[in-house]
């Protein structure tokens, strides 16, 4: 669409165009850009592109003027914005919303398009020599039209074609805006449409936060990391032969505690169990917490535990890990706002699995501190919120939710905790079984909510979080008449479903909290550096640390007001100011 030439620059021309279309705060505007090429915008009644070498700067100016809700396909748009430190507050990420609606993690622009339009994913066209028949099927189609005659997106457009020139960028932005309209229609079909739309907004903002986390990384003291790695596995190997020698040496430090016998492969759990039986340590598995119970039984056990820590650092968090993932004092990894199951944020490069031994290396930069905050007992509090159980909501008023539950059931606190967690995770045997029956009497609404989710899962039907995320169940096609196996599979689905409805809701609440901290913390120079399940690590100038602690608590209250279905539920966060991650309380 063209509205005539202008002597102003691209940003000014785009601003005039948006103004003529009466775009105001929160109005949806389709966006596609490519550095060095231009920017494309779309509104409900038209689209237009502008050539510019710096489209990111143009978007920054437009955002500051109009404050729209930018609609884009995926990270191909948000990544350049994050890399340039352009702070966008309102967005709609089409693929992120697709994961919310469709369930699962695996998706793509063609799959999203096909699903929204009711097309089979089996007929998705592909590029290359193997797609000769697909090209023939669209013979006579216009290559400048992104949509084929069969309704699918043209593969050439999806791969690189949309980036070719400003006009195509504008067309691509218009398609994203059109898909967002269809997604809104699907969200309107969820039990609470307003909440589902709100979740689409927060999930999209969380994906933008992920783009920023991937760019800025987690501050790392490289010298401390080298010290920790060296202390665990020795000096940096000179080559493969030296690496093998150090590996043999680590093994020998364990095996020297054994008498004569066959050689043991410490990386083989079955052989390790056999080795332990030789010294009268009989365990069903070799998990660390189980071995800790036998630490004083035989010297080989503490040696094995030490070996396991060193082996993990050597193979996963050693010198190669440092070389590959730490750049300019930052641990850099890929981030995603949804794990494809219940919707937790995930990260690569060890960001979500960093062992405790490595945490001293996570250090704030000079002149800065970390503010670390951890949500307290979040899943049972979320259970109270989504179920609306009045008695459980009352229990959340206590800083330690498990104590009033224990008092109500007449059991010790430890038993009450195991029972509540067991109810959410589907563990209904052991010492908590009796207390679980008490929970059903004392908190029938909450327990009924969990059982309804479990029954849905056992039947093989998908469940939905309170925010509208579809959590897909699975069907085991190999059962083939095996009744016992069918029952086990159904039971596993039931356990997964009951937990996913709570874990998924908790993940949605956490992300609302995180994006509020992201936005409100900007005025303090505070930046979210890590999102770990229920824990936030915020990097902040030292003189703003106390104010950031207050901000985290205020943001939690705001998140509860925005998200919680029952606002009487009390949420808590334990916040502290630290220099190194290892200083945080467990």
Coordinates of C-alpha atoms in Angstrom, one line a residue:
X1 CA 0.0 0.0 0.0
X2 CA 1.4 3.4 -0.9
X3 CA 0.3 6.9 0.3
X4 CA 2.7 8.9 -1.9
X5 CA 6.3 10.1 -1.5
X6 CA 7.7 12.1 1.4
X7 CA 10.9 13.9 1.9
X8 CA 11.2 12.7 5.5
X9 CA 13.2 9.7 6.5
X10 CA 11.7 6.2 6.8
X11 CA 10.9 6.5 10.6
X12 CA 9.1 9.8 10.0
X13 CA 7.2 8.4 7.0
X14 CA 6.1 5.3 9.0
X15 CA 5.0 7.6 11.9
X16 CA 2.9 9.7 9.6
X17 CA 1.4 6.5 8.1
X18 CA 0.5 5.0 11.6
X19 CA -0.9 8.4 12.6
X20 CA -3.2 8.4 9.6
X21 CA -4.5 5.0 10.7
X22 CA -5.2 6.3 14.2
X23 CA -2.8 3.8 15.9
X24 CA -2.7 4.3 19.7
X25 CA -1.4 2.6 22.7
X26 CA -2.1 -1.2 22.7
X27 CA -3.4 -1.2 19.1
X28 CA -2.0 -4.2 17.2
X29 CA 0.5 -3.5 14.4
X30 CA 2.1 -6.2 12.3
X31 CA 5.9 -5.9 12.2
X32 CA 8.7 -7.5 10.1
X33 CA 12.2 -6.2 9.7
X34 CA 15.6 -7.1 8.3
X35 CA 18.7 -5.0 9.2
X36 CA 20.1 -3.5 6.0
X37 CA 16.9 -4.0 4.1
X38 CA 14.0 -2.2 5.7
X39 CA 10.9 -2.5 7.9
X40 CA 7.3 -3.6 7.1
X41 CA 4.2 -2.6 9.0
X42 CA 0.7 -3.8 8.8
X43 CA -2.6 -2.5 10.2
X44 CA -6.1 -4.0 9.7
X45 CA -6.8 -2.0 6.5
X46 CA -3.4 -1.9 4.9
X47 CA 0.4 -2.6 5.0
X48 CA 3.5 -0.8 3.8
X49 CA 7.3 -1.1 3.8
X50 CA 10.2 1.3 4.0
X51 CA 13.8 0.8 2.9
X52 CA 16.2 1.6 5.7
X53 CA 19.6 0.3 6.8
X54 CA 18.6 0.5 10.5
X55 CA 15.0 -0.7 10.9
X56 CA 15.6 -1.5 14.5
X57 CA 16.1 2.2 15.3
X58 CA 13.0 3.1 13.3
X59 CA 11.0 0.6 15.4
X60 CA 12.4 2.1 18.6
X61 CA 11.2 5.5 17.6
X62 CA 7.8 4.3 16.5
X63 CA 7.3 2.4 19.8
X64 CA 8.2 5.4 21.9
X65 CA 5.6 7.5 19.9
X66 CA 2.7 5.1 19.5
X67 CA 3.2 2.3 22.1
X68 CA 1.3 -0.3 20.0
X69 CA 1.2 -4.0 20.6
X70 CA 3.7 -5.3 17.9
X71 CA 2.7 -8.5 16.2
X72 CA 5.5 -10.6 14.8
X73 CA 5.9 -14.2 13.7
X74 CA 8.8 -15.3 15.9
X75 CA 12.3 -14.5 17.2
X76 CA 13.5 -13.4 13.8
X77 CA 12.0 -10.1 14.8
X78 CA 12.5 -10.0 18.5
X79 CA 16.2 -11.1 18.4
X80 CA 17.4 -8.0 16.5
X81 CA 15.5 -5.8 18.8
X82 CA 17.0 -7.5 21.9
X83 CA 20.5 -7.3 20.4
X84 CA 20.1 -3.6 19.9
X85 CA 18.7 -3.2 23.5
X86 CA 15.4 -1.9 22.2
X87 CA 12.9 -2.3 25.0
X88 CA 9.4 -3.3 23.8
X89 CA 6.7 -3.7 26.4
X90 CA 3.7 -4.9 24.3
X91 CA 4.0 -7.7 21.7
X92 CA 2.3 -10.7 20.2
X93 CA 4.6 -13.5 19.2
X94 CA 2.6 -15.7 16.8
X95 CA 4.6 -19.0 17.3
X96 CA 4.5 -18.5 21.1
X97 CA 0.8 -18.1 21.1
X98 CA 0.5 -21.1 18.8
X99 CA 2.3 -23.2 21.4
X100 CA -0.2 -22.0 24.0
X101 CA -3.1 -22.8 21.8
X102 CA -1.9 -26.1 20.2
X103 CA 0.2 -27.5 23.0
X104 CA 3.7 -28.9 22.7
X105 CA 6.9 -27.2 21.7
X106 CA 7.6 -28.4 18.2
X107 CA 6.2 -26.0 15.7
X108 CA 7.1 -23.7 12.7
X109 CA 5.6 -20.9 10.8
X110 CA 4.2 -23.3 8.1
X111 CA 2.7 -25.7 10.8
X112 CA 1.2 -22.7 12.7
X113 CA -0.4 -21.4 9.4
X114 CA -1.7 -24.8 8.5
X115 CA -3.2 -25.5 11.9
X116 CA -5.0 -22.2 12.1
X117 CA -6.4 -22.6 8.6
X118 CA -7.4 -26.2 9.2
X119 CA -4.9 -27.6 6.7
X120 CA -3.1 -31.0 7.1
X121 CA 0.5 -30.8 8.3
X122 CA 1.0 -33.9 6.2
X123 CA 0.7 -31.9 3.1
X124 CA 3.2 -29.2 4.0
X125 CA 5.3 -28.2 1.0
X126 CA 9.1 -28.1 1.2
X127 CA 11.9 -26.6 -0.8
X128 CA 14.6 -28.4 -2.7
X129 CA 15.0 -31.1 -5.3
X130 CA 12.7 -33.4 -3.4
X131 CA 9.8 -30.9 -3.8
X132 CA 9.5 -31.1 -7.5
X133 CA 6.0 -32.5 -7.2
X134 CA 5.0 -29.8 -4.7
X135 CA 6.2 -27.1 -7.1
X136 CA 4.3 -28.7 -9.9
X137 CA 1.2 -28.8 -7.8
X138 CA 1.3 -25.0 -7.6
X139 CA 2.2 -24.5 -11.2
X140 CA 0.9 -21.2 -12.5
X141 CA 0.9 -19.7 -9.0
X142 CA 2.2 -16.2 -8.4
X143 CA 5.7 -16.5 -6.7
X144 CA 5.1 -13.0 -5.3
X145 CA 2.0 -14.3 -3.4
X146 CA 3.2 -15.9 -0.1
X147 CA 0.2 -18.3 -0.1
X148 CA 0.0 -21.2 -2.6
X149 CA -3.1 -22.3 -4.4
X150 CA -3.5 -25.2 -1.9
X151 CA -3.7 -22.7 1.0
X152 CA -0.2 -23.5 2.4
X153 CA 2.5 -20.9 2.7
X154 CA 5.0 -20.9 -0.1
X155 CA 8.3 -22.4 1.2
X156 CA 10.5 -19.9 -0.6
X157 CA 8.7 -17.1 1.4
X158 CA 9.1 -18.9 4.7
X159 CA 12.8 -19.5 4.3
X160 CA 14.2 -16.2 3.0
X161 CA 11.7 -14.7 0.5
X162 CA 10.0 -12.5 3.0
X163 CA 13.2 -10.7 3.8
X164 CA 14.0 -9.7 0.2
X165 CA 12.7 -6.2 0.1
X166 CA 10.5 -3.7 2.0
X167 CA 7.3 -4.7 0.1
X168 CA 7.7 -8.3 1.0
X169 CA 8.5 -7.4 4.6
X170 CA 5.2 -5.5 4.7
X171 CA 3.3 -8.5 3.3
X172 CA 4.9 -10.8 5.9
X173 CA 3.8 -8.4 8.6
X174 CA 0.3 -8.4 7.2
X175 CA 0.2 -12.2 7.4
X176 CA 1.3 -12.2 11.0
X177 CA -1.4 -9.7 11.9
X178 CA -4.0 -11.9 10.1
X179 CA -2.8 -15.0 12.0
X180 CA -3.1 -13.1 15.2
X181 CA -6.7 -12.4 14.4
X182 CA -7.4 -16.1 13.9
X183 CA -5.6 -16.9 17.1
X184 CA -7.8 -14.4 19.0
X185 CA -10.8 -16.3 17.7
X186 CA -9.3 -19.6 19.0
X187 CA -8.6 -18.0 22.4
X188 CA -12.2 -16.8 22.6
X189 CA -13.2 -20.5 22.6
X190 CA -11.3 -21.2 25.9
X191 CA -13.3 -21.3 29.1
X192 CA -12.2 -17.8 30.2
X193 CA -11.4 -15.9 27.0
X194 CA -10.1 -12.8 28.7
X195 CA -7.7 -14.8 30.8
X196 CA -6.5 -16.7 27.8
X197 CA -5.8 -13.5 25.9
X198 CA -4.0 -12.1 28.9
X199 CA -1.9 -15.2 28.9
X200 CA -1.1 -14.8 25.2
X201 CA 0.2 -11.3 26.0
X202 CA 2.4 -12.4 29.0
X203 CA 3.7 -15.5 27.2
X204 CA 4.7 -13.3 24.2
X205 CA 6.5 -10.8 26.6
X206 CA 8.2 -13.8 28.3
X207 CA 9.5 -14.9 24.9
X208 CA 10.9 -11.4 24.3
X209 CA 12.5 -11.6 27.7
X210 CA 14.1 -14.9 26.6
X211 CA 15.6 -13.1 23.5
X212 CA 17.1 -10.5 25.9
X213 CA 18.5 -13.2 28.2
X214 CA 20.1 -15.0 25.3
X215 CA 21.8 -11.7 24.2
X216 CA 23.0 -10.4 27.6
X217 CA 23.8 -13.7 29.3
X218 CA 24.6 -14.5 32.9
X219 CA 27.6 -12.7 34.5
X220 CA 30.4 -15.2 35.1
X221 CA 33.7 -14.8 37.0
X222 CA 35.9 -16.7 34.5
X223 CA 38.9 -17.0 36.8
X224 CA 36.7 -18.5 39.6
X225 CA 35.2 -20.9 37.1
X226 CA 38.7 -22.0 36.0
X227 CA 39.7 -22.4 39.7
X228 CA 36.6 -24.6 40.4
X229 CA 37.1 -26.7 37.2
X230 CA 40.8 -27.1 38.0
X231 CA 40.1 -28.1 41.6
X232 CA 37.7 -30.8 40.5
X233 CA 39.4 -32.3 37.4
X234 CA 42.9 -31.0 37.4
X235 CA 44.7 -28.7 34.9
X236 CA 43.4 -28.2 31.4
X237 CA 44.3 -31.3 29.3
X238 CA 47.0 -30.7 26.7
X239 CA 45.2 -33.0 24.2
X240 CA 43.1 -36.1 23.9
X241 CA 45.8 -38.4 25.4
X242 CA 46.2 -36.1 28.4
X243 CA 42.4 -36.1 28.8
X244 CA 42.3 -39.9 28.8
X245 CA 45.1 -39.9 31.4
X246 CA 43.2 -37.6 33.8
X247 CA 40.0 -39.6 33.3
X248 CA 41.9 -42.8 34.3
X249 CA 43.3 -41.0 37.3
X250 CA 39.8 -39.9 38.5
X251 CA 38.7 -43.5 38.2
X252 CA 41.7 -44.9 40.1
X253 CA 40.9 -42.6 43.0
X254 CA 37.7 -44.6 43.5
X255 CA 38.8 -48.1 42.5
X256 CA 41.8 -48.1 44.9
X257 CA 39.3 -48.7 47.7
X258 CA 38.4 -52.1 46.3
X259 CA 40.1 -55.4 46.7
X260 CA 41.0 -57.7 43.8
X261 CA 38.2 -58.2 41.3
X262 CA 37.0 -57.4 37.8
X263 CA 37.6 -54.0 36.4
X264 CA 34.5 -51.7 37.0
X265 CA 33.2 -49.1 34.5
X266 CA 32.1 -46.3 36.8
X267 CA 30.0 -44.9 34.0
X268 CA 27.8 -48.0 33.9
X269 CA 25.2 -47.9 36.7
X270 CA 24.7 -51.7 36.6
X271 CA 28.5 -52.3 37.2
X272 CA 28.5 -49.7 39.9
X273 CA 25.7 -51.4 41.7
X274 CA 27.6 -54.7 41.5
X275 CA 30.7 -53.0 42.8
X276 CA 28.8 -51.6 45.8
X277 CA 27.3 -55.0 46.6
X278 CA 30.9 -56.4 46.9
X279 CA 31.4 -54.0 49.8
X280 CA 27.9 -54.8 51.4
X281 CA 26.2 -51.7 50.1
X282 CA 23.0 -52.9 48.4
X283 CA 21.0 -50.1 46.7
X284 CA 18.3 -50.2 44.1
X285 CA 19.9 -47.4 42.2
X286 CA 23.0 -45.1 42.4
X287 CA 21.3 -41.7 42.9
X288 CA 23.4 -39.3 44.9
X289 CA 20.8 -38.9 47.7
X290 CA 20.7 -42.7 48.2
X291 CA 24.4 -43.1 48.2
X292 CA 24.7 -40.3 50.8
X293 CA 22.8 -42.6 53.3
X294 CA 25.7 -45.1 53.0
X295 CA 28.6 -42.6 53.2
X296 CA 30.0 -44.1 56.4
X297 CA 29.5 -47.7 55.3
X298 CA 32.6 -48.1 53.2
X299 CA 35.4 -45.6 51.9
X300 CA 34.4 -46.4 48.3
X301 CA 31.1 -44.6 48.7
X302 CA 32.4 -41.0 49.6
X303 CA 35.1 -41.6 46.9
X304 CA 32.3 -42.4 44.4
X305 CA 30.3 -39.3 45.3
X306 CA 33.4 -37.1 44.9
X307 CA 34.1 -38.8 41.5
X308 CA 30.6 -38.1 40.3
X309 CA 30.8 -34.4 41.0
X310 CA 34.2 -34.2 39.3
X311 CA 33.0 -36.3 36.3
X312 CA 30.0 -34.1 35.8
X313 CA 32.2 -31.0 35.8
X314 CA 34.7 -32.7 33.5
X315 CA 32.2 -33.9 31.0
X316 CA 29.5 -31.2 31.1
X317 CA 30.9 -28.1 32.9
X318 CA 34.6 -28.3 32.2
X319 CA 37.0 -26.4 30.0
X320 CA 35.2 -27.2 26.8
X321 CA 31.9 -25.8 28.2
X322 CA 33.7 -22.7 29.3
X323 CA 35.3 -22.2 25.9
X324 CA 32.0 -22.8 24.0
X325 CA 29.5 -20.9 26.2
X326 CA 31.3 -18.1 28.1
X327 CA 32.1 -14.9 26.1
X328 CA 33.2 -11.6 27.6
X329 CA 32.4 -12.7 31.1
X330 CA 28.9 -13.9 30.3
X331 CA 27.4 -17.4 30.1
X332 CA 25.4 -17.4 26.9
X333 CA 22.7 -19.9 26.1
X334 CA 19.5 -20.2 24.1
X335 CA 16.3 -19.5 26.0
X336 CA 12.6 -20.5 25.3
X337 CA 9.5 -19.3 27.2
X338 CA 7.9 -22.8 27.1
X339 CA 9.3 -26.3 27.5
X340 CA 6.4 -27.8 25.5
X341 CA 4.9 -29.7 28.4
X342 CA 3.4 -27.5 31.1
X343 CA 5.1 -24.3 29.8
X344 CA 8.1 -23.7 32.0
X345 CA 11.0 -21.5 30.7
X346 CA 14.0 -23.5 29.5
X347 CA 17.6 -22.7 28.7
X348 CA 20.6 -24.4 27.2
X349 CA 24.4 -24.2 28.0
X350 CA 23.8 -25.5 31.5
X351 CA 21.9 -22.4 32.6
X352 CA 19.2 -24.4 34.2
X353 CA 21.4 -27.3 35.5
X354 CA 24.4 -25.5 36.8
X355 CA 25.7 -27.7 39.7
X356 CA 26.1 -26.1 43.1
X357 CA 29.9 -26.5 42.9
X358 CA 29.9 -24.0 39.9
X359 CA 27.6 -21.4 41.5
X360 CA 30.5 -19.4 43.1
X361 CA 31.5 -18.5 39.6
X362 CA 28.2 -16.7 38.9
X363 CA 29.2 -13.3 40.2
X364 CA 27.9 -9.8 39.7
X365 CA 30.1 -7.4 37.8
X366 CA 32.0 -4.7 39.7
X367 CA 29.7 -2.0 41.0
X368 CA 26.8 -4.4 40.8
X369 CA 24.9 -6.9 42.9
X370 CA 22.5 -9.7 42.3
X371 CA 19.0 -9.5 43.9
X372 CA 17.9 -13.1 44.1
X373 CA 14.2 -13.9 44.8
X374 CA 12.6 -17.3 45.2
X375 CA 8.8 -17.9 45.3
X376 CA 7.8 -19.7 48.5
X377 CA 5.7 -22.8 48.3
X378 CA 4.3 -21.6 45.0
X379 CA 2.6 -24.8 43.7
X380 CA 0.3 -25.3 46.7
X381 CA -0.5 -21.6 46.7
X382 CA -1.3 -21.9 43.0
X383 CA -3.5 -24.9 43.7
X384 CA -5.5 -22.8 46.2
X385 CA -5.9 -20.1 43.6
X386 CA -7.0 -22.2 40.7
X387 CA -9.2 -24.5 42.7
X388 CA -10.8 -21.8 44.8
X389 CA -10.8 -24.1 47.9
X390 CA -11.7 -21.7 50.7
X391 CA -9.9 -23.7 53.4
X392 CA -6.7 -23.9 51.4
X393 CA -6.9 -20.2 50.5
X394 CA -7.0 -19.5 54.2
X395 CA -3.9 -21.6 54.8
X396 CA -2.0 -19.4 52.4
X397 CA -2.2 -16.6 54.9
X398 CA 0.4 -18.3 56.9
X399 CA 4.1 -17.8 55.8
X400 CA 4.5 -21.5 56.1
X401 CA 1.4 -23.0 54.4
X402 CA 2.2 -26.5 55.5
X403 CA 1.8 -25.8 59.2
X404 CA -1.9 -24.9 59.1
X405 CA -2.5 -27.9 56.9
X406 CA -0.7 -30.1 59.4
X407 CA -2.7 -28.6 62.3
X408 CA -6.0 -29.2 60.3
X409 CA -5.0 -32.8 59.6
X410 CA -3.6 -33.5 63.0
X411 CA -0.2 -34.7 61.6
X412 CA 3.4 -33.5 61.7
X413 CA 4.3 -30.7 59.3
X414 CA 6.7 -33.0 57.4
X415 CA 3.8 -35.5 56.8
X416 CA 1.5 -32.7 55.7
X417 CA 4.1 -31.4 53.2
X418 CA 4.6 -34.8 51.7
X419 CA 0.9 -35.3 51.4
X420 CA 0.3 -32.0 49.7
X421 CA 3.1 -32.5 47.2
X422 CA 2.0 -36.1 46.7
X423 CA -1.5 -35.0 45.9
X424 CA -0.2 -32.7 43.2
X425 CA 2.3 -35.2 41.8
X426 CA 0.1 -38.2 42.0
X427 CA 2.0 -40.1 44.7
X428 CA -0.7 -41.8 46.7
X429 CA 1.3 -44.5 48.6
X430 CA 3.7 -44.5 51.5
X431 CA 3.6 -42.5 54.7
X432 CA 1.5 -39.8 53.2
X433 CA -1.4 -42.1 52.1
X434 CA -3.3 -41.7 55.4
X435 CA -2.7 -37.9 55.4
X436 CA -3.9 -37.8 51.8
X437 CA -7.3 -39.2 52.8
X438 CA -7.4 -36.4 55.4
X439 CA -6.6 -33.9 52.7
X440 CA -9.6 -35.1 50.7
X441 CA -11.9 -34.5 53.7
X442 CA -10.3 -31.2 54.7
X443 CA -9.8 -29.7 51.3
X444 CA -12.4 -31.4 49.0
X445 CA -12.5 -28.6 46.4
X446 CA -8.7 -28.6 45.8
X447 CA -8.5 -32.4 45.8
X448 CA -11.5 -32.6 43.5
X449 CA -9.8 -30.2 41.1
X450 CA -6.7 -32.4 41.0
X451 CA -8.7 -35.6 40.6
X452 CA -10.8 -34.1 37.7
X453 CA -7.5 -33.3 35.9
X454 CA -6.2 -36.8 36.6
X455 CA -9.4 -38.4 35.3
X456 CA -9.2 -36.4 32.1
X457 CA -5.6 -37.4 31.6
X458 CA -6.3 -41.1 32.3
X459 CA -8.9 -41.0 29.6
X460 CA -6.3 -39.7 27.1
X461 CA -7.9 -36.3 26.8
X462 CA -5.8 -33.1 26.8
X463 CA -6.0 -30.8 29.9
X464 CA -5.8 -27.0 30.0
X465 CA -4.1 -24.7 32.5
X466 CA -6.1 -21.9 34.0
X467 CA -4.4 -19.6 31.5
X468 CA -5.7 -21.6 28.6
X469 CA -2.5 -23.6 27.7
X470 CA -3.3 -26.9 26.1
X471 CA -1.3 -29.8 27.7
X472 CA -1.3 -32.7 25.3
X473 CA -1.7 -36.3 26.5
X474 CA -0.2 -39.2 24.6
X475 CA -1.5 -42.5 23.2
X476 CA 0.7 -45.6 23.3
X477 CA -0.1 -47.4 20.1
X478 CA 2.1 -50.4 21.1
X479 CA -0.2 -51.6 23.9
X480 CA -2.1 -53.9 21.5
X481 CA -4.5 -55.5 24.0
X482 CA -2.1 -55.6 27.0
X483 CA -4.6 -54.6 29.7
X484 CA -2.0 -54.2 32.5
X485 CA 0.2 -52.0 30.3
X486 CA -2.8 -49.9 29.3
X487 CA -3.6 -49.3 32.9
X488 CA -0.1 -48.3 33.7
X489 CA 0.0 -45.9 30.8
X490 CA -3.4 -44.4 31.8
X491 CA -2.2 -44.0 35.4
X492 CA 1.0 -42.2 34.2
X493 CA -1.1 -39.8 32.1
X494 CA -3.3 -39.2 35.1
X495 CA -0.3 -38.3 37.3
X496 CA 1.1 -36.1 34.6
X497 CA -2.2 -34.3 34.0
X498 CA -2.8 -33.5 37.7
X499 CA 0.7 -32.0 38.0
X500 CA 0.7 -30.2 34.7
X501 CA -2.4 -28.2 35.5
X502 CA -0.6 -26.9 38.7
X503 CA 2.9 -26.7 37.3
X504 CA 1.7 -25.0 34.2
X505 CA -0.3 -22.4 36.1
X506 CA 2.7 -21.8 38.4
X507 CA 4.8 -21.2 35.3
X508 CA 2.3 -18.7 33.9
X509 CA 2.3 -16.8 37.2
X510 CA 6.1 -16.8 37.4
X511 CA 6.4 -15.4 33.9
X512 CA 3.9 -12.6 34.7
X513 CA 6.1 -11.7 37.7
X514 CA 9.3 -11.9 35.7
X515 CA 8.0 -9.6 32.9
X516 CA 6.7 -7.0 35.5
X517 CA 10.2 -7.0 37.1
X518 CA 11.7 -6.6 33.6
X519 CA 9.5 -3.6 32.9
X520 CA 9.6 -1.9 36.3
X521 CA 13.2 -2.6 36.9
X522 CA 14.3 -0.6 33.8
X523 CA 14.1 2.7 35.8
X524 CA 16.6 1.2 38.3
X525 CA 19.0 -0.1 35.8
X526 CA 18.0 -3.6 36.9
X527 CA 18.1 -6.4 34.4
X528 CA 16.7 -10.0 34.8
X529 CA 19.8 -12.2 34.4
X530 CA 18.3 -15.7 35.1
X531 CA 14.9 -17.3 35.4
X532 CA 15.1 -20.7 37.1
X533 CA 11.8 -22.3 37.7
X534 CA 10.6 -20.3 40.7
X535 CA 13.7 -18.2 41.1
X536 CA 14.7 -14.8 39.7
X537 CA 18.3 -13.4 39.6
X538 CA 18.3 -9.7 38.8
X539 CA 21.6 -7.9 38.0
X540 CA 21.5 -4.3 39.4
X541 CA 23.8 -1.4 40.3
X542 CA 24.9 -1.7 43.9
X543 CA 23.2 1.5 45.0
X544 CA 19.9 0.3 43.6
X545 CA 19.9 -3.1 45.2
X546 CA 17.7 -2.2 48.2
X547 CA 15.2 -0.5 45.9
X548 CA 15.2 -3.6 43.6
X549 CA 14.3 -5.8 46.6
X550 CA 11.3 -3.6 47.2
X551 CA 10.5 -3.7 43.5
X552 CA 10.5 -7.5 43.5
X553 CA 7.9 -7.6 46.3
X554 CA 5.8 -4.9 44.7
X555 CA 5.9 -6.8 41.4
X556 CA 4.8 -10.0 43.1
X557 CA 1.8 -8.2 44.5
X558 CA 1.0 -6.8 41.0
X559 CA 1.4 -10.2 39.4
X560 CA -1.0 -11.7 42.0
X561 CA -3.5 -9.0 41.3
X562 CA -3.3 -9.5 37.5
X563 CA -3.1 -13.3 37.4
X564 CA -4.6 -14.9 40.5
X565 CA -8.2 -16.3 39.9
X566 CA -8.8 -15.8 43.7
X567 CA -7.0 -12.7 44.9
X568 CA -7.3 -13.6 48.5
X569 CA -4.4 -16.1 48.0
X570 CA -1.1 -14.8 49.6
X571 CA 2.1 -15.2 47.6
X572 CA 5.6 -14.9 49.1
X573 CA 9.1 -14.4 47.8
X574 CA 12.3 -14.6 49.8
X575 CA 14.7 -11.9 48.4
X576 CA 18.3 -11.2 49.2
X577 CA 21.2 -9.1 48.0
X578 CA 24.2 -11.2 47.0
X579 CA 27.5 -10.9 45.1
X580 CA 27.7 -14.5 44.1
X581 CA 24.9 -17.0 43.4
X582 CA 26.5 -19.4 45.9
X583 CA 25.6 -16.9 48.7
X584 CA 21.9 -17.5 48.2
X585 CA 20.1 -19.5 50.8
X586 CA 19.1 -23.0 49.8

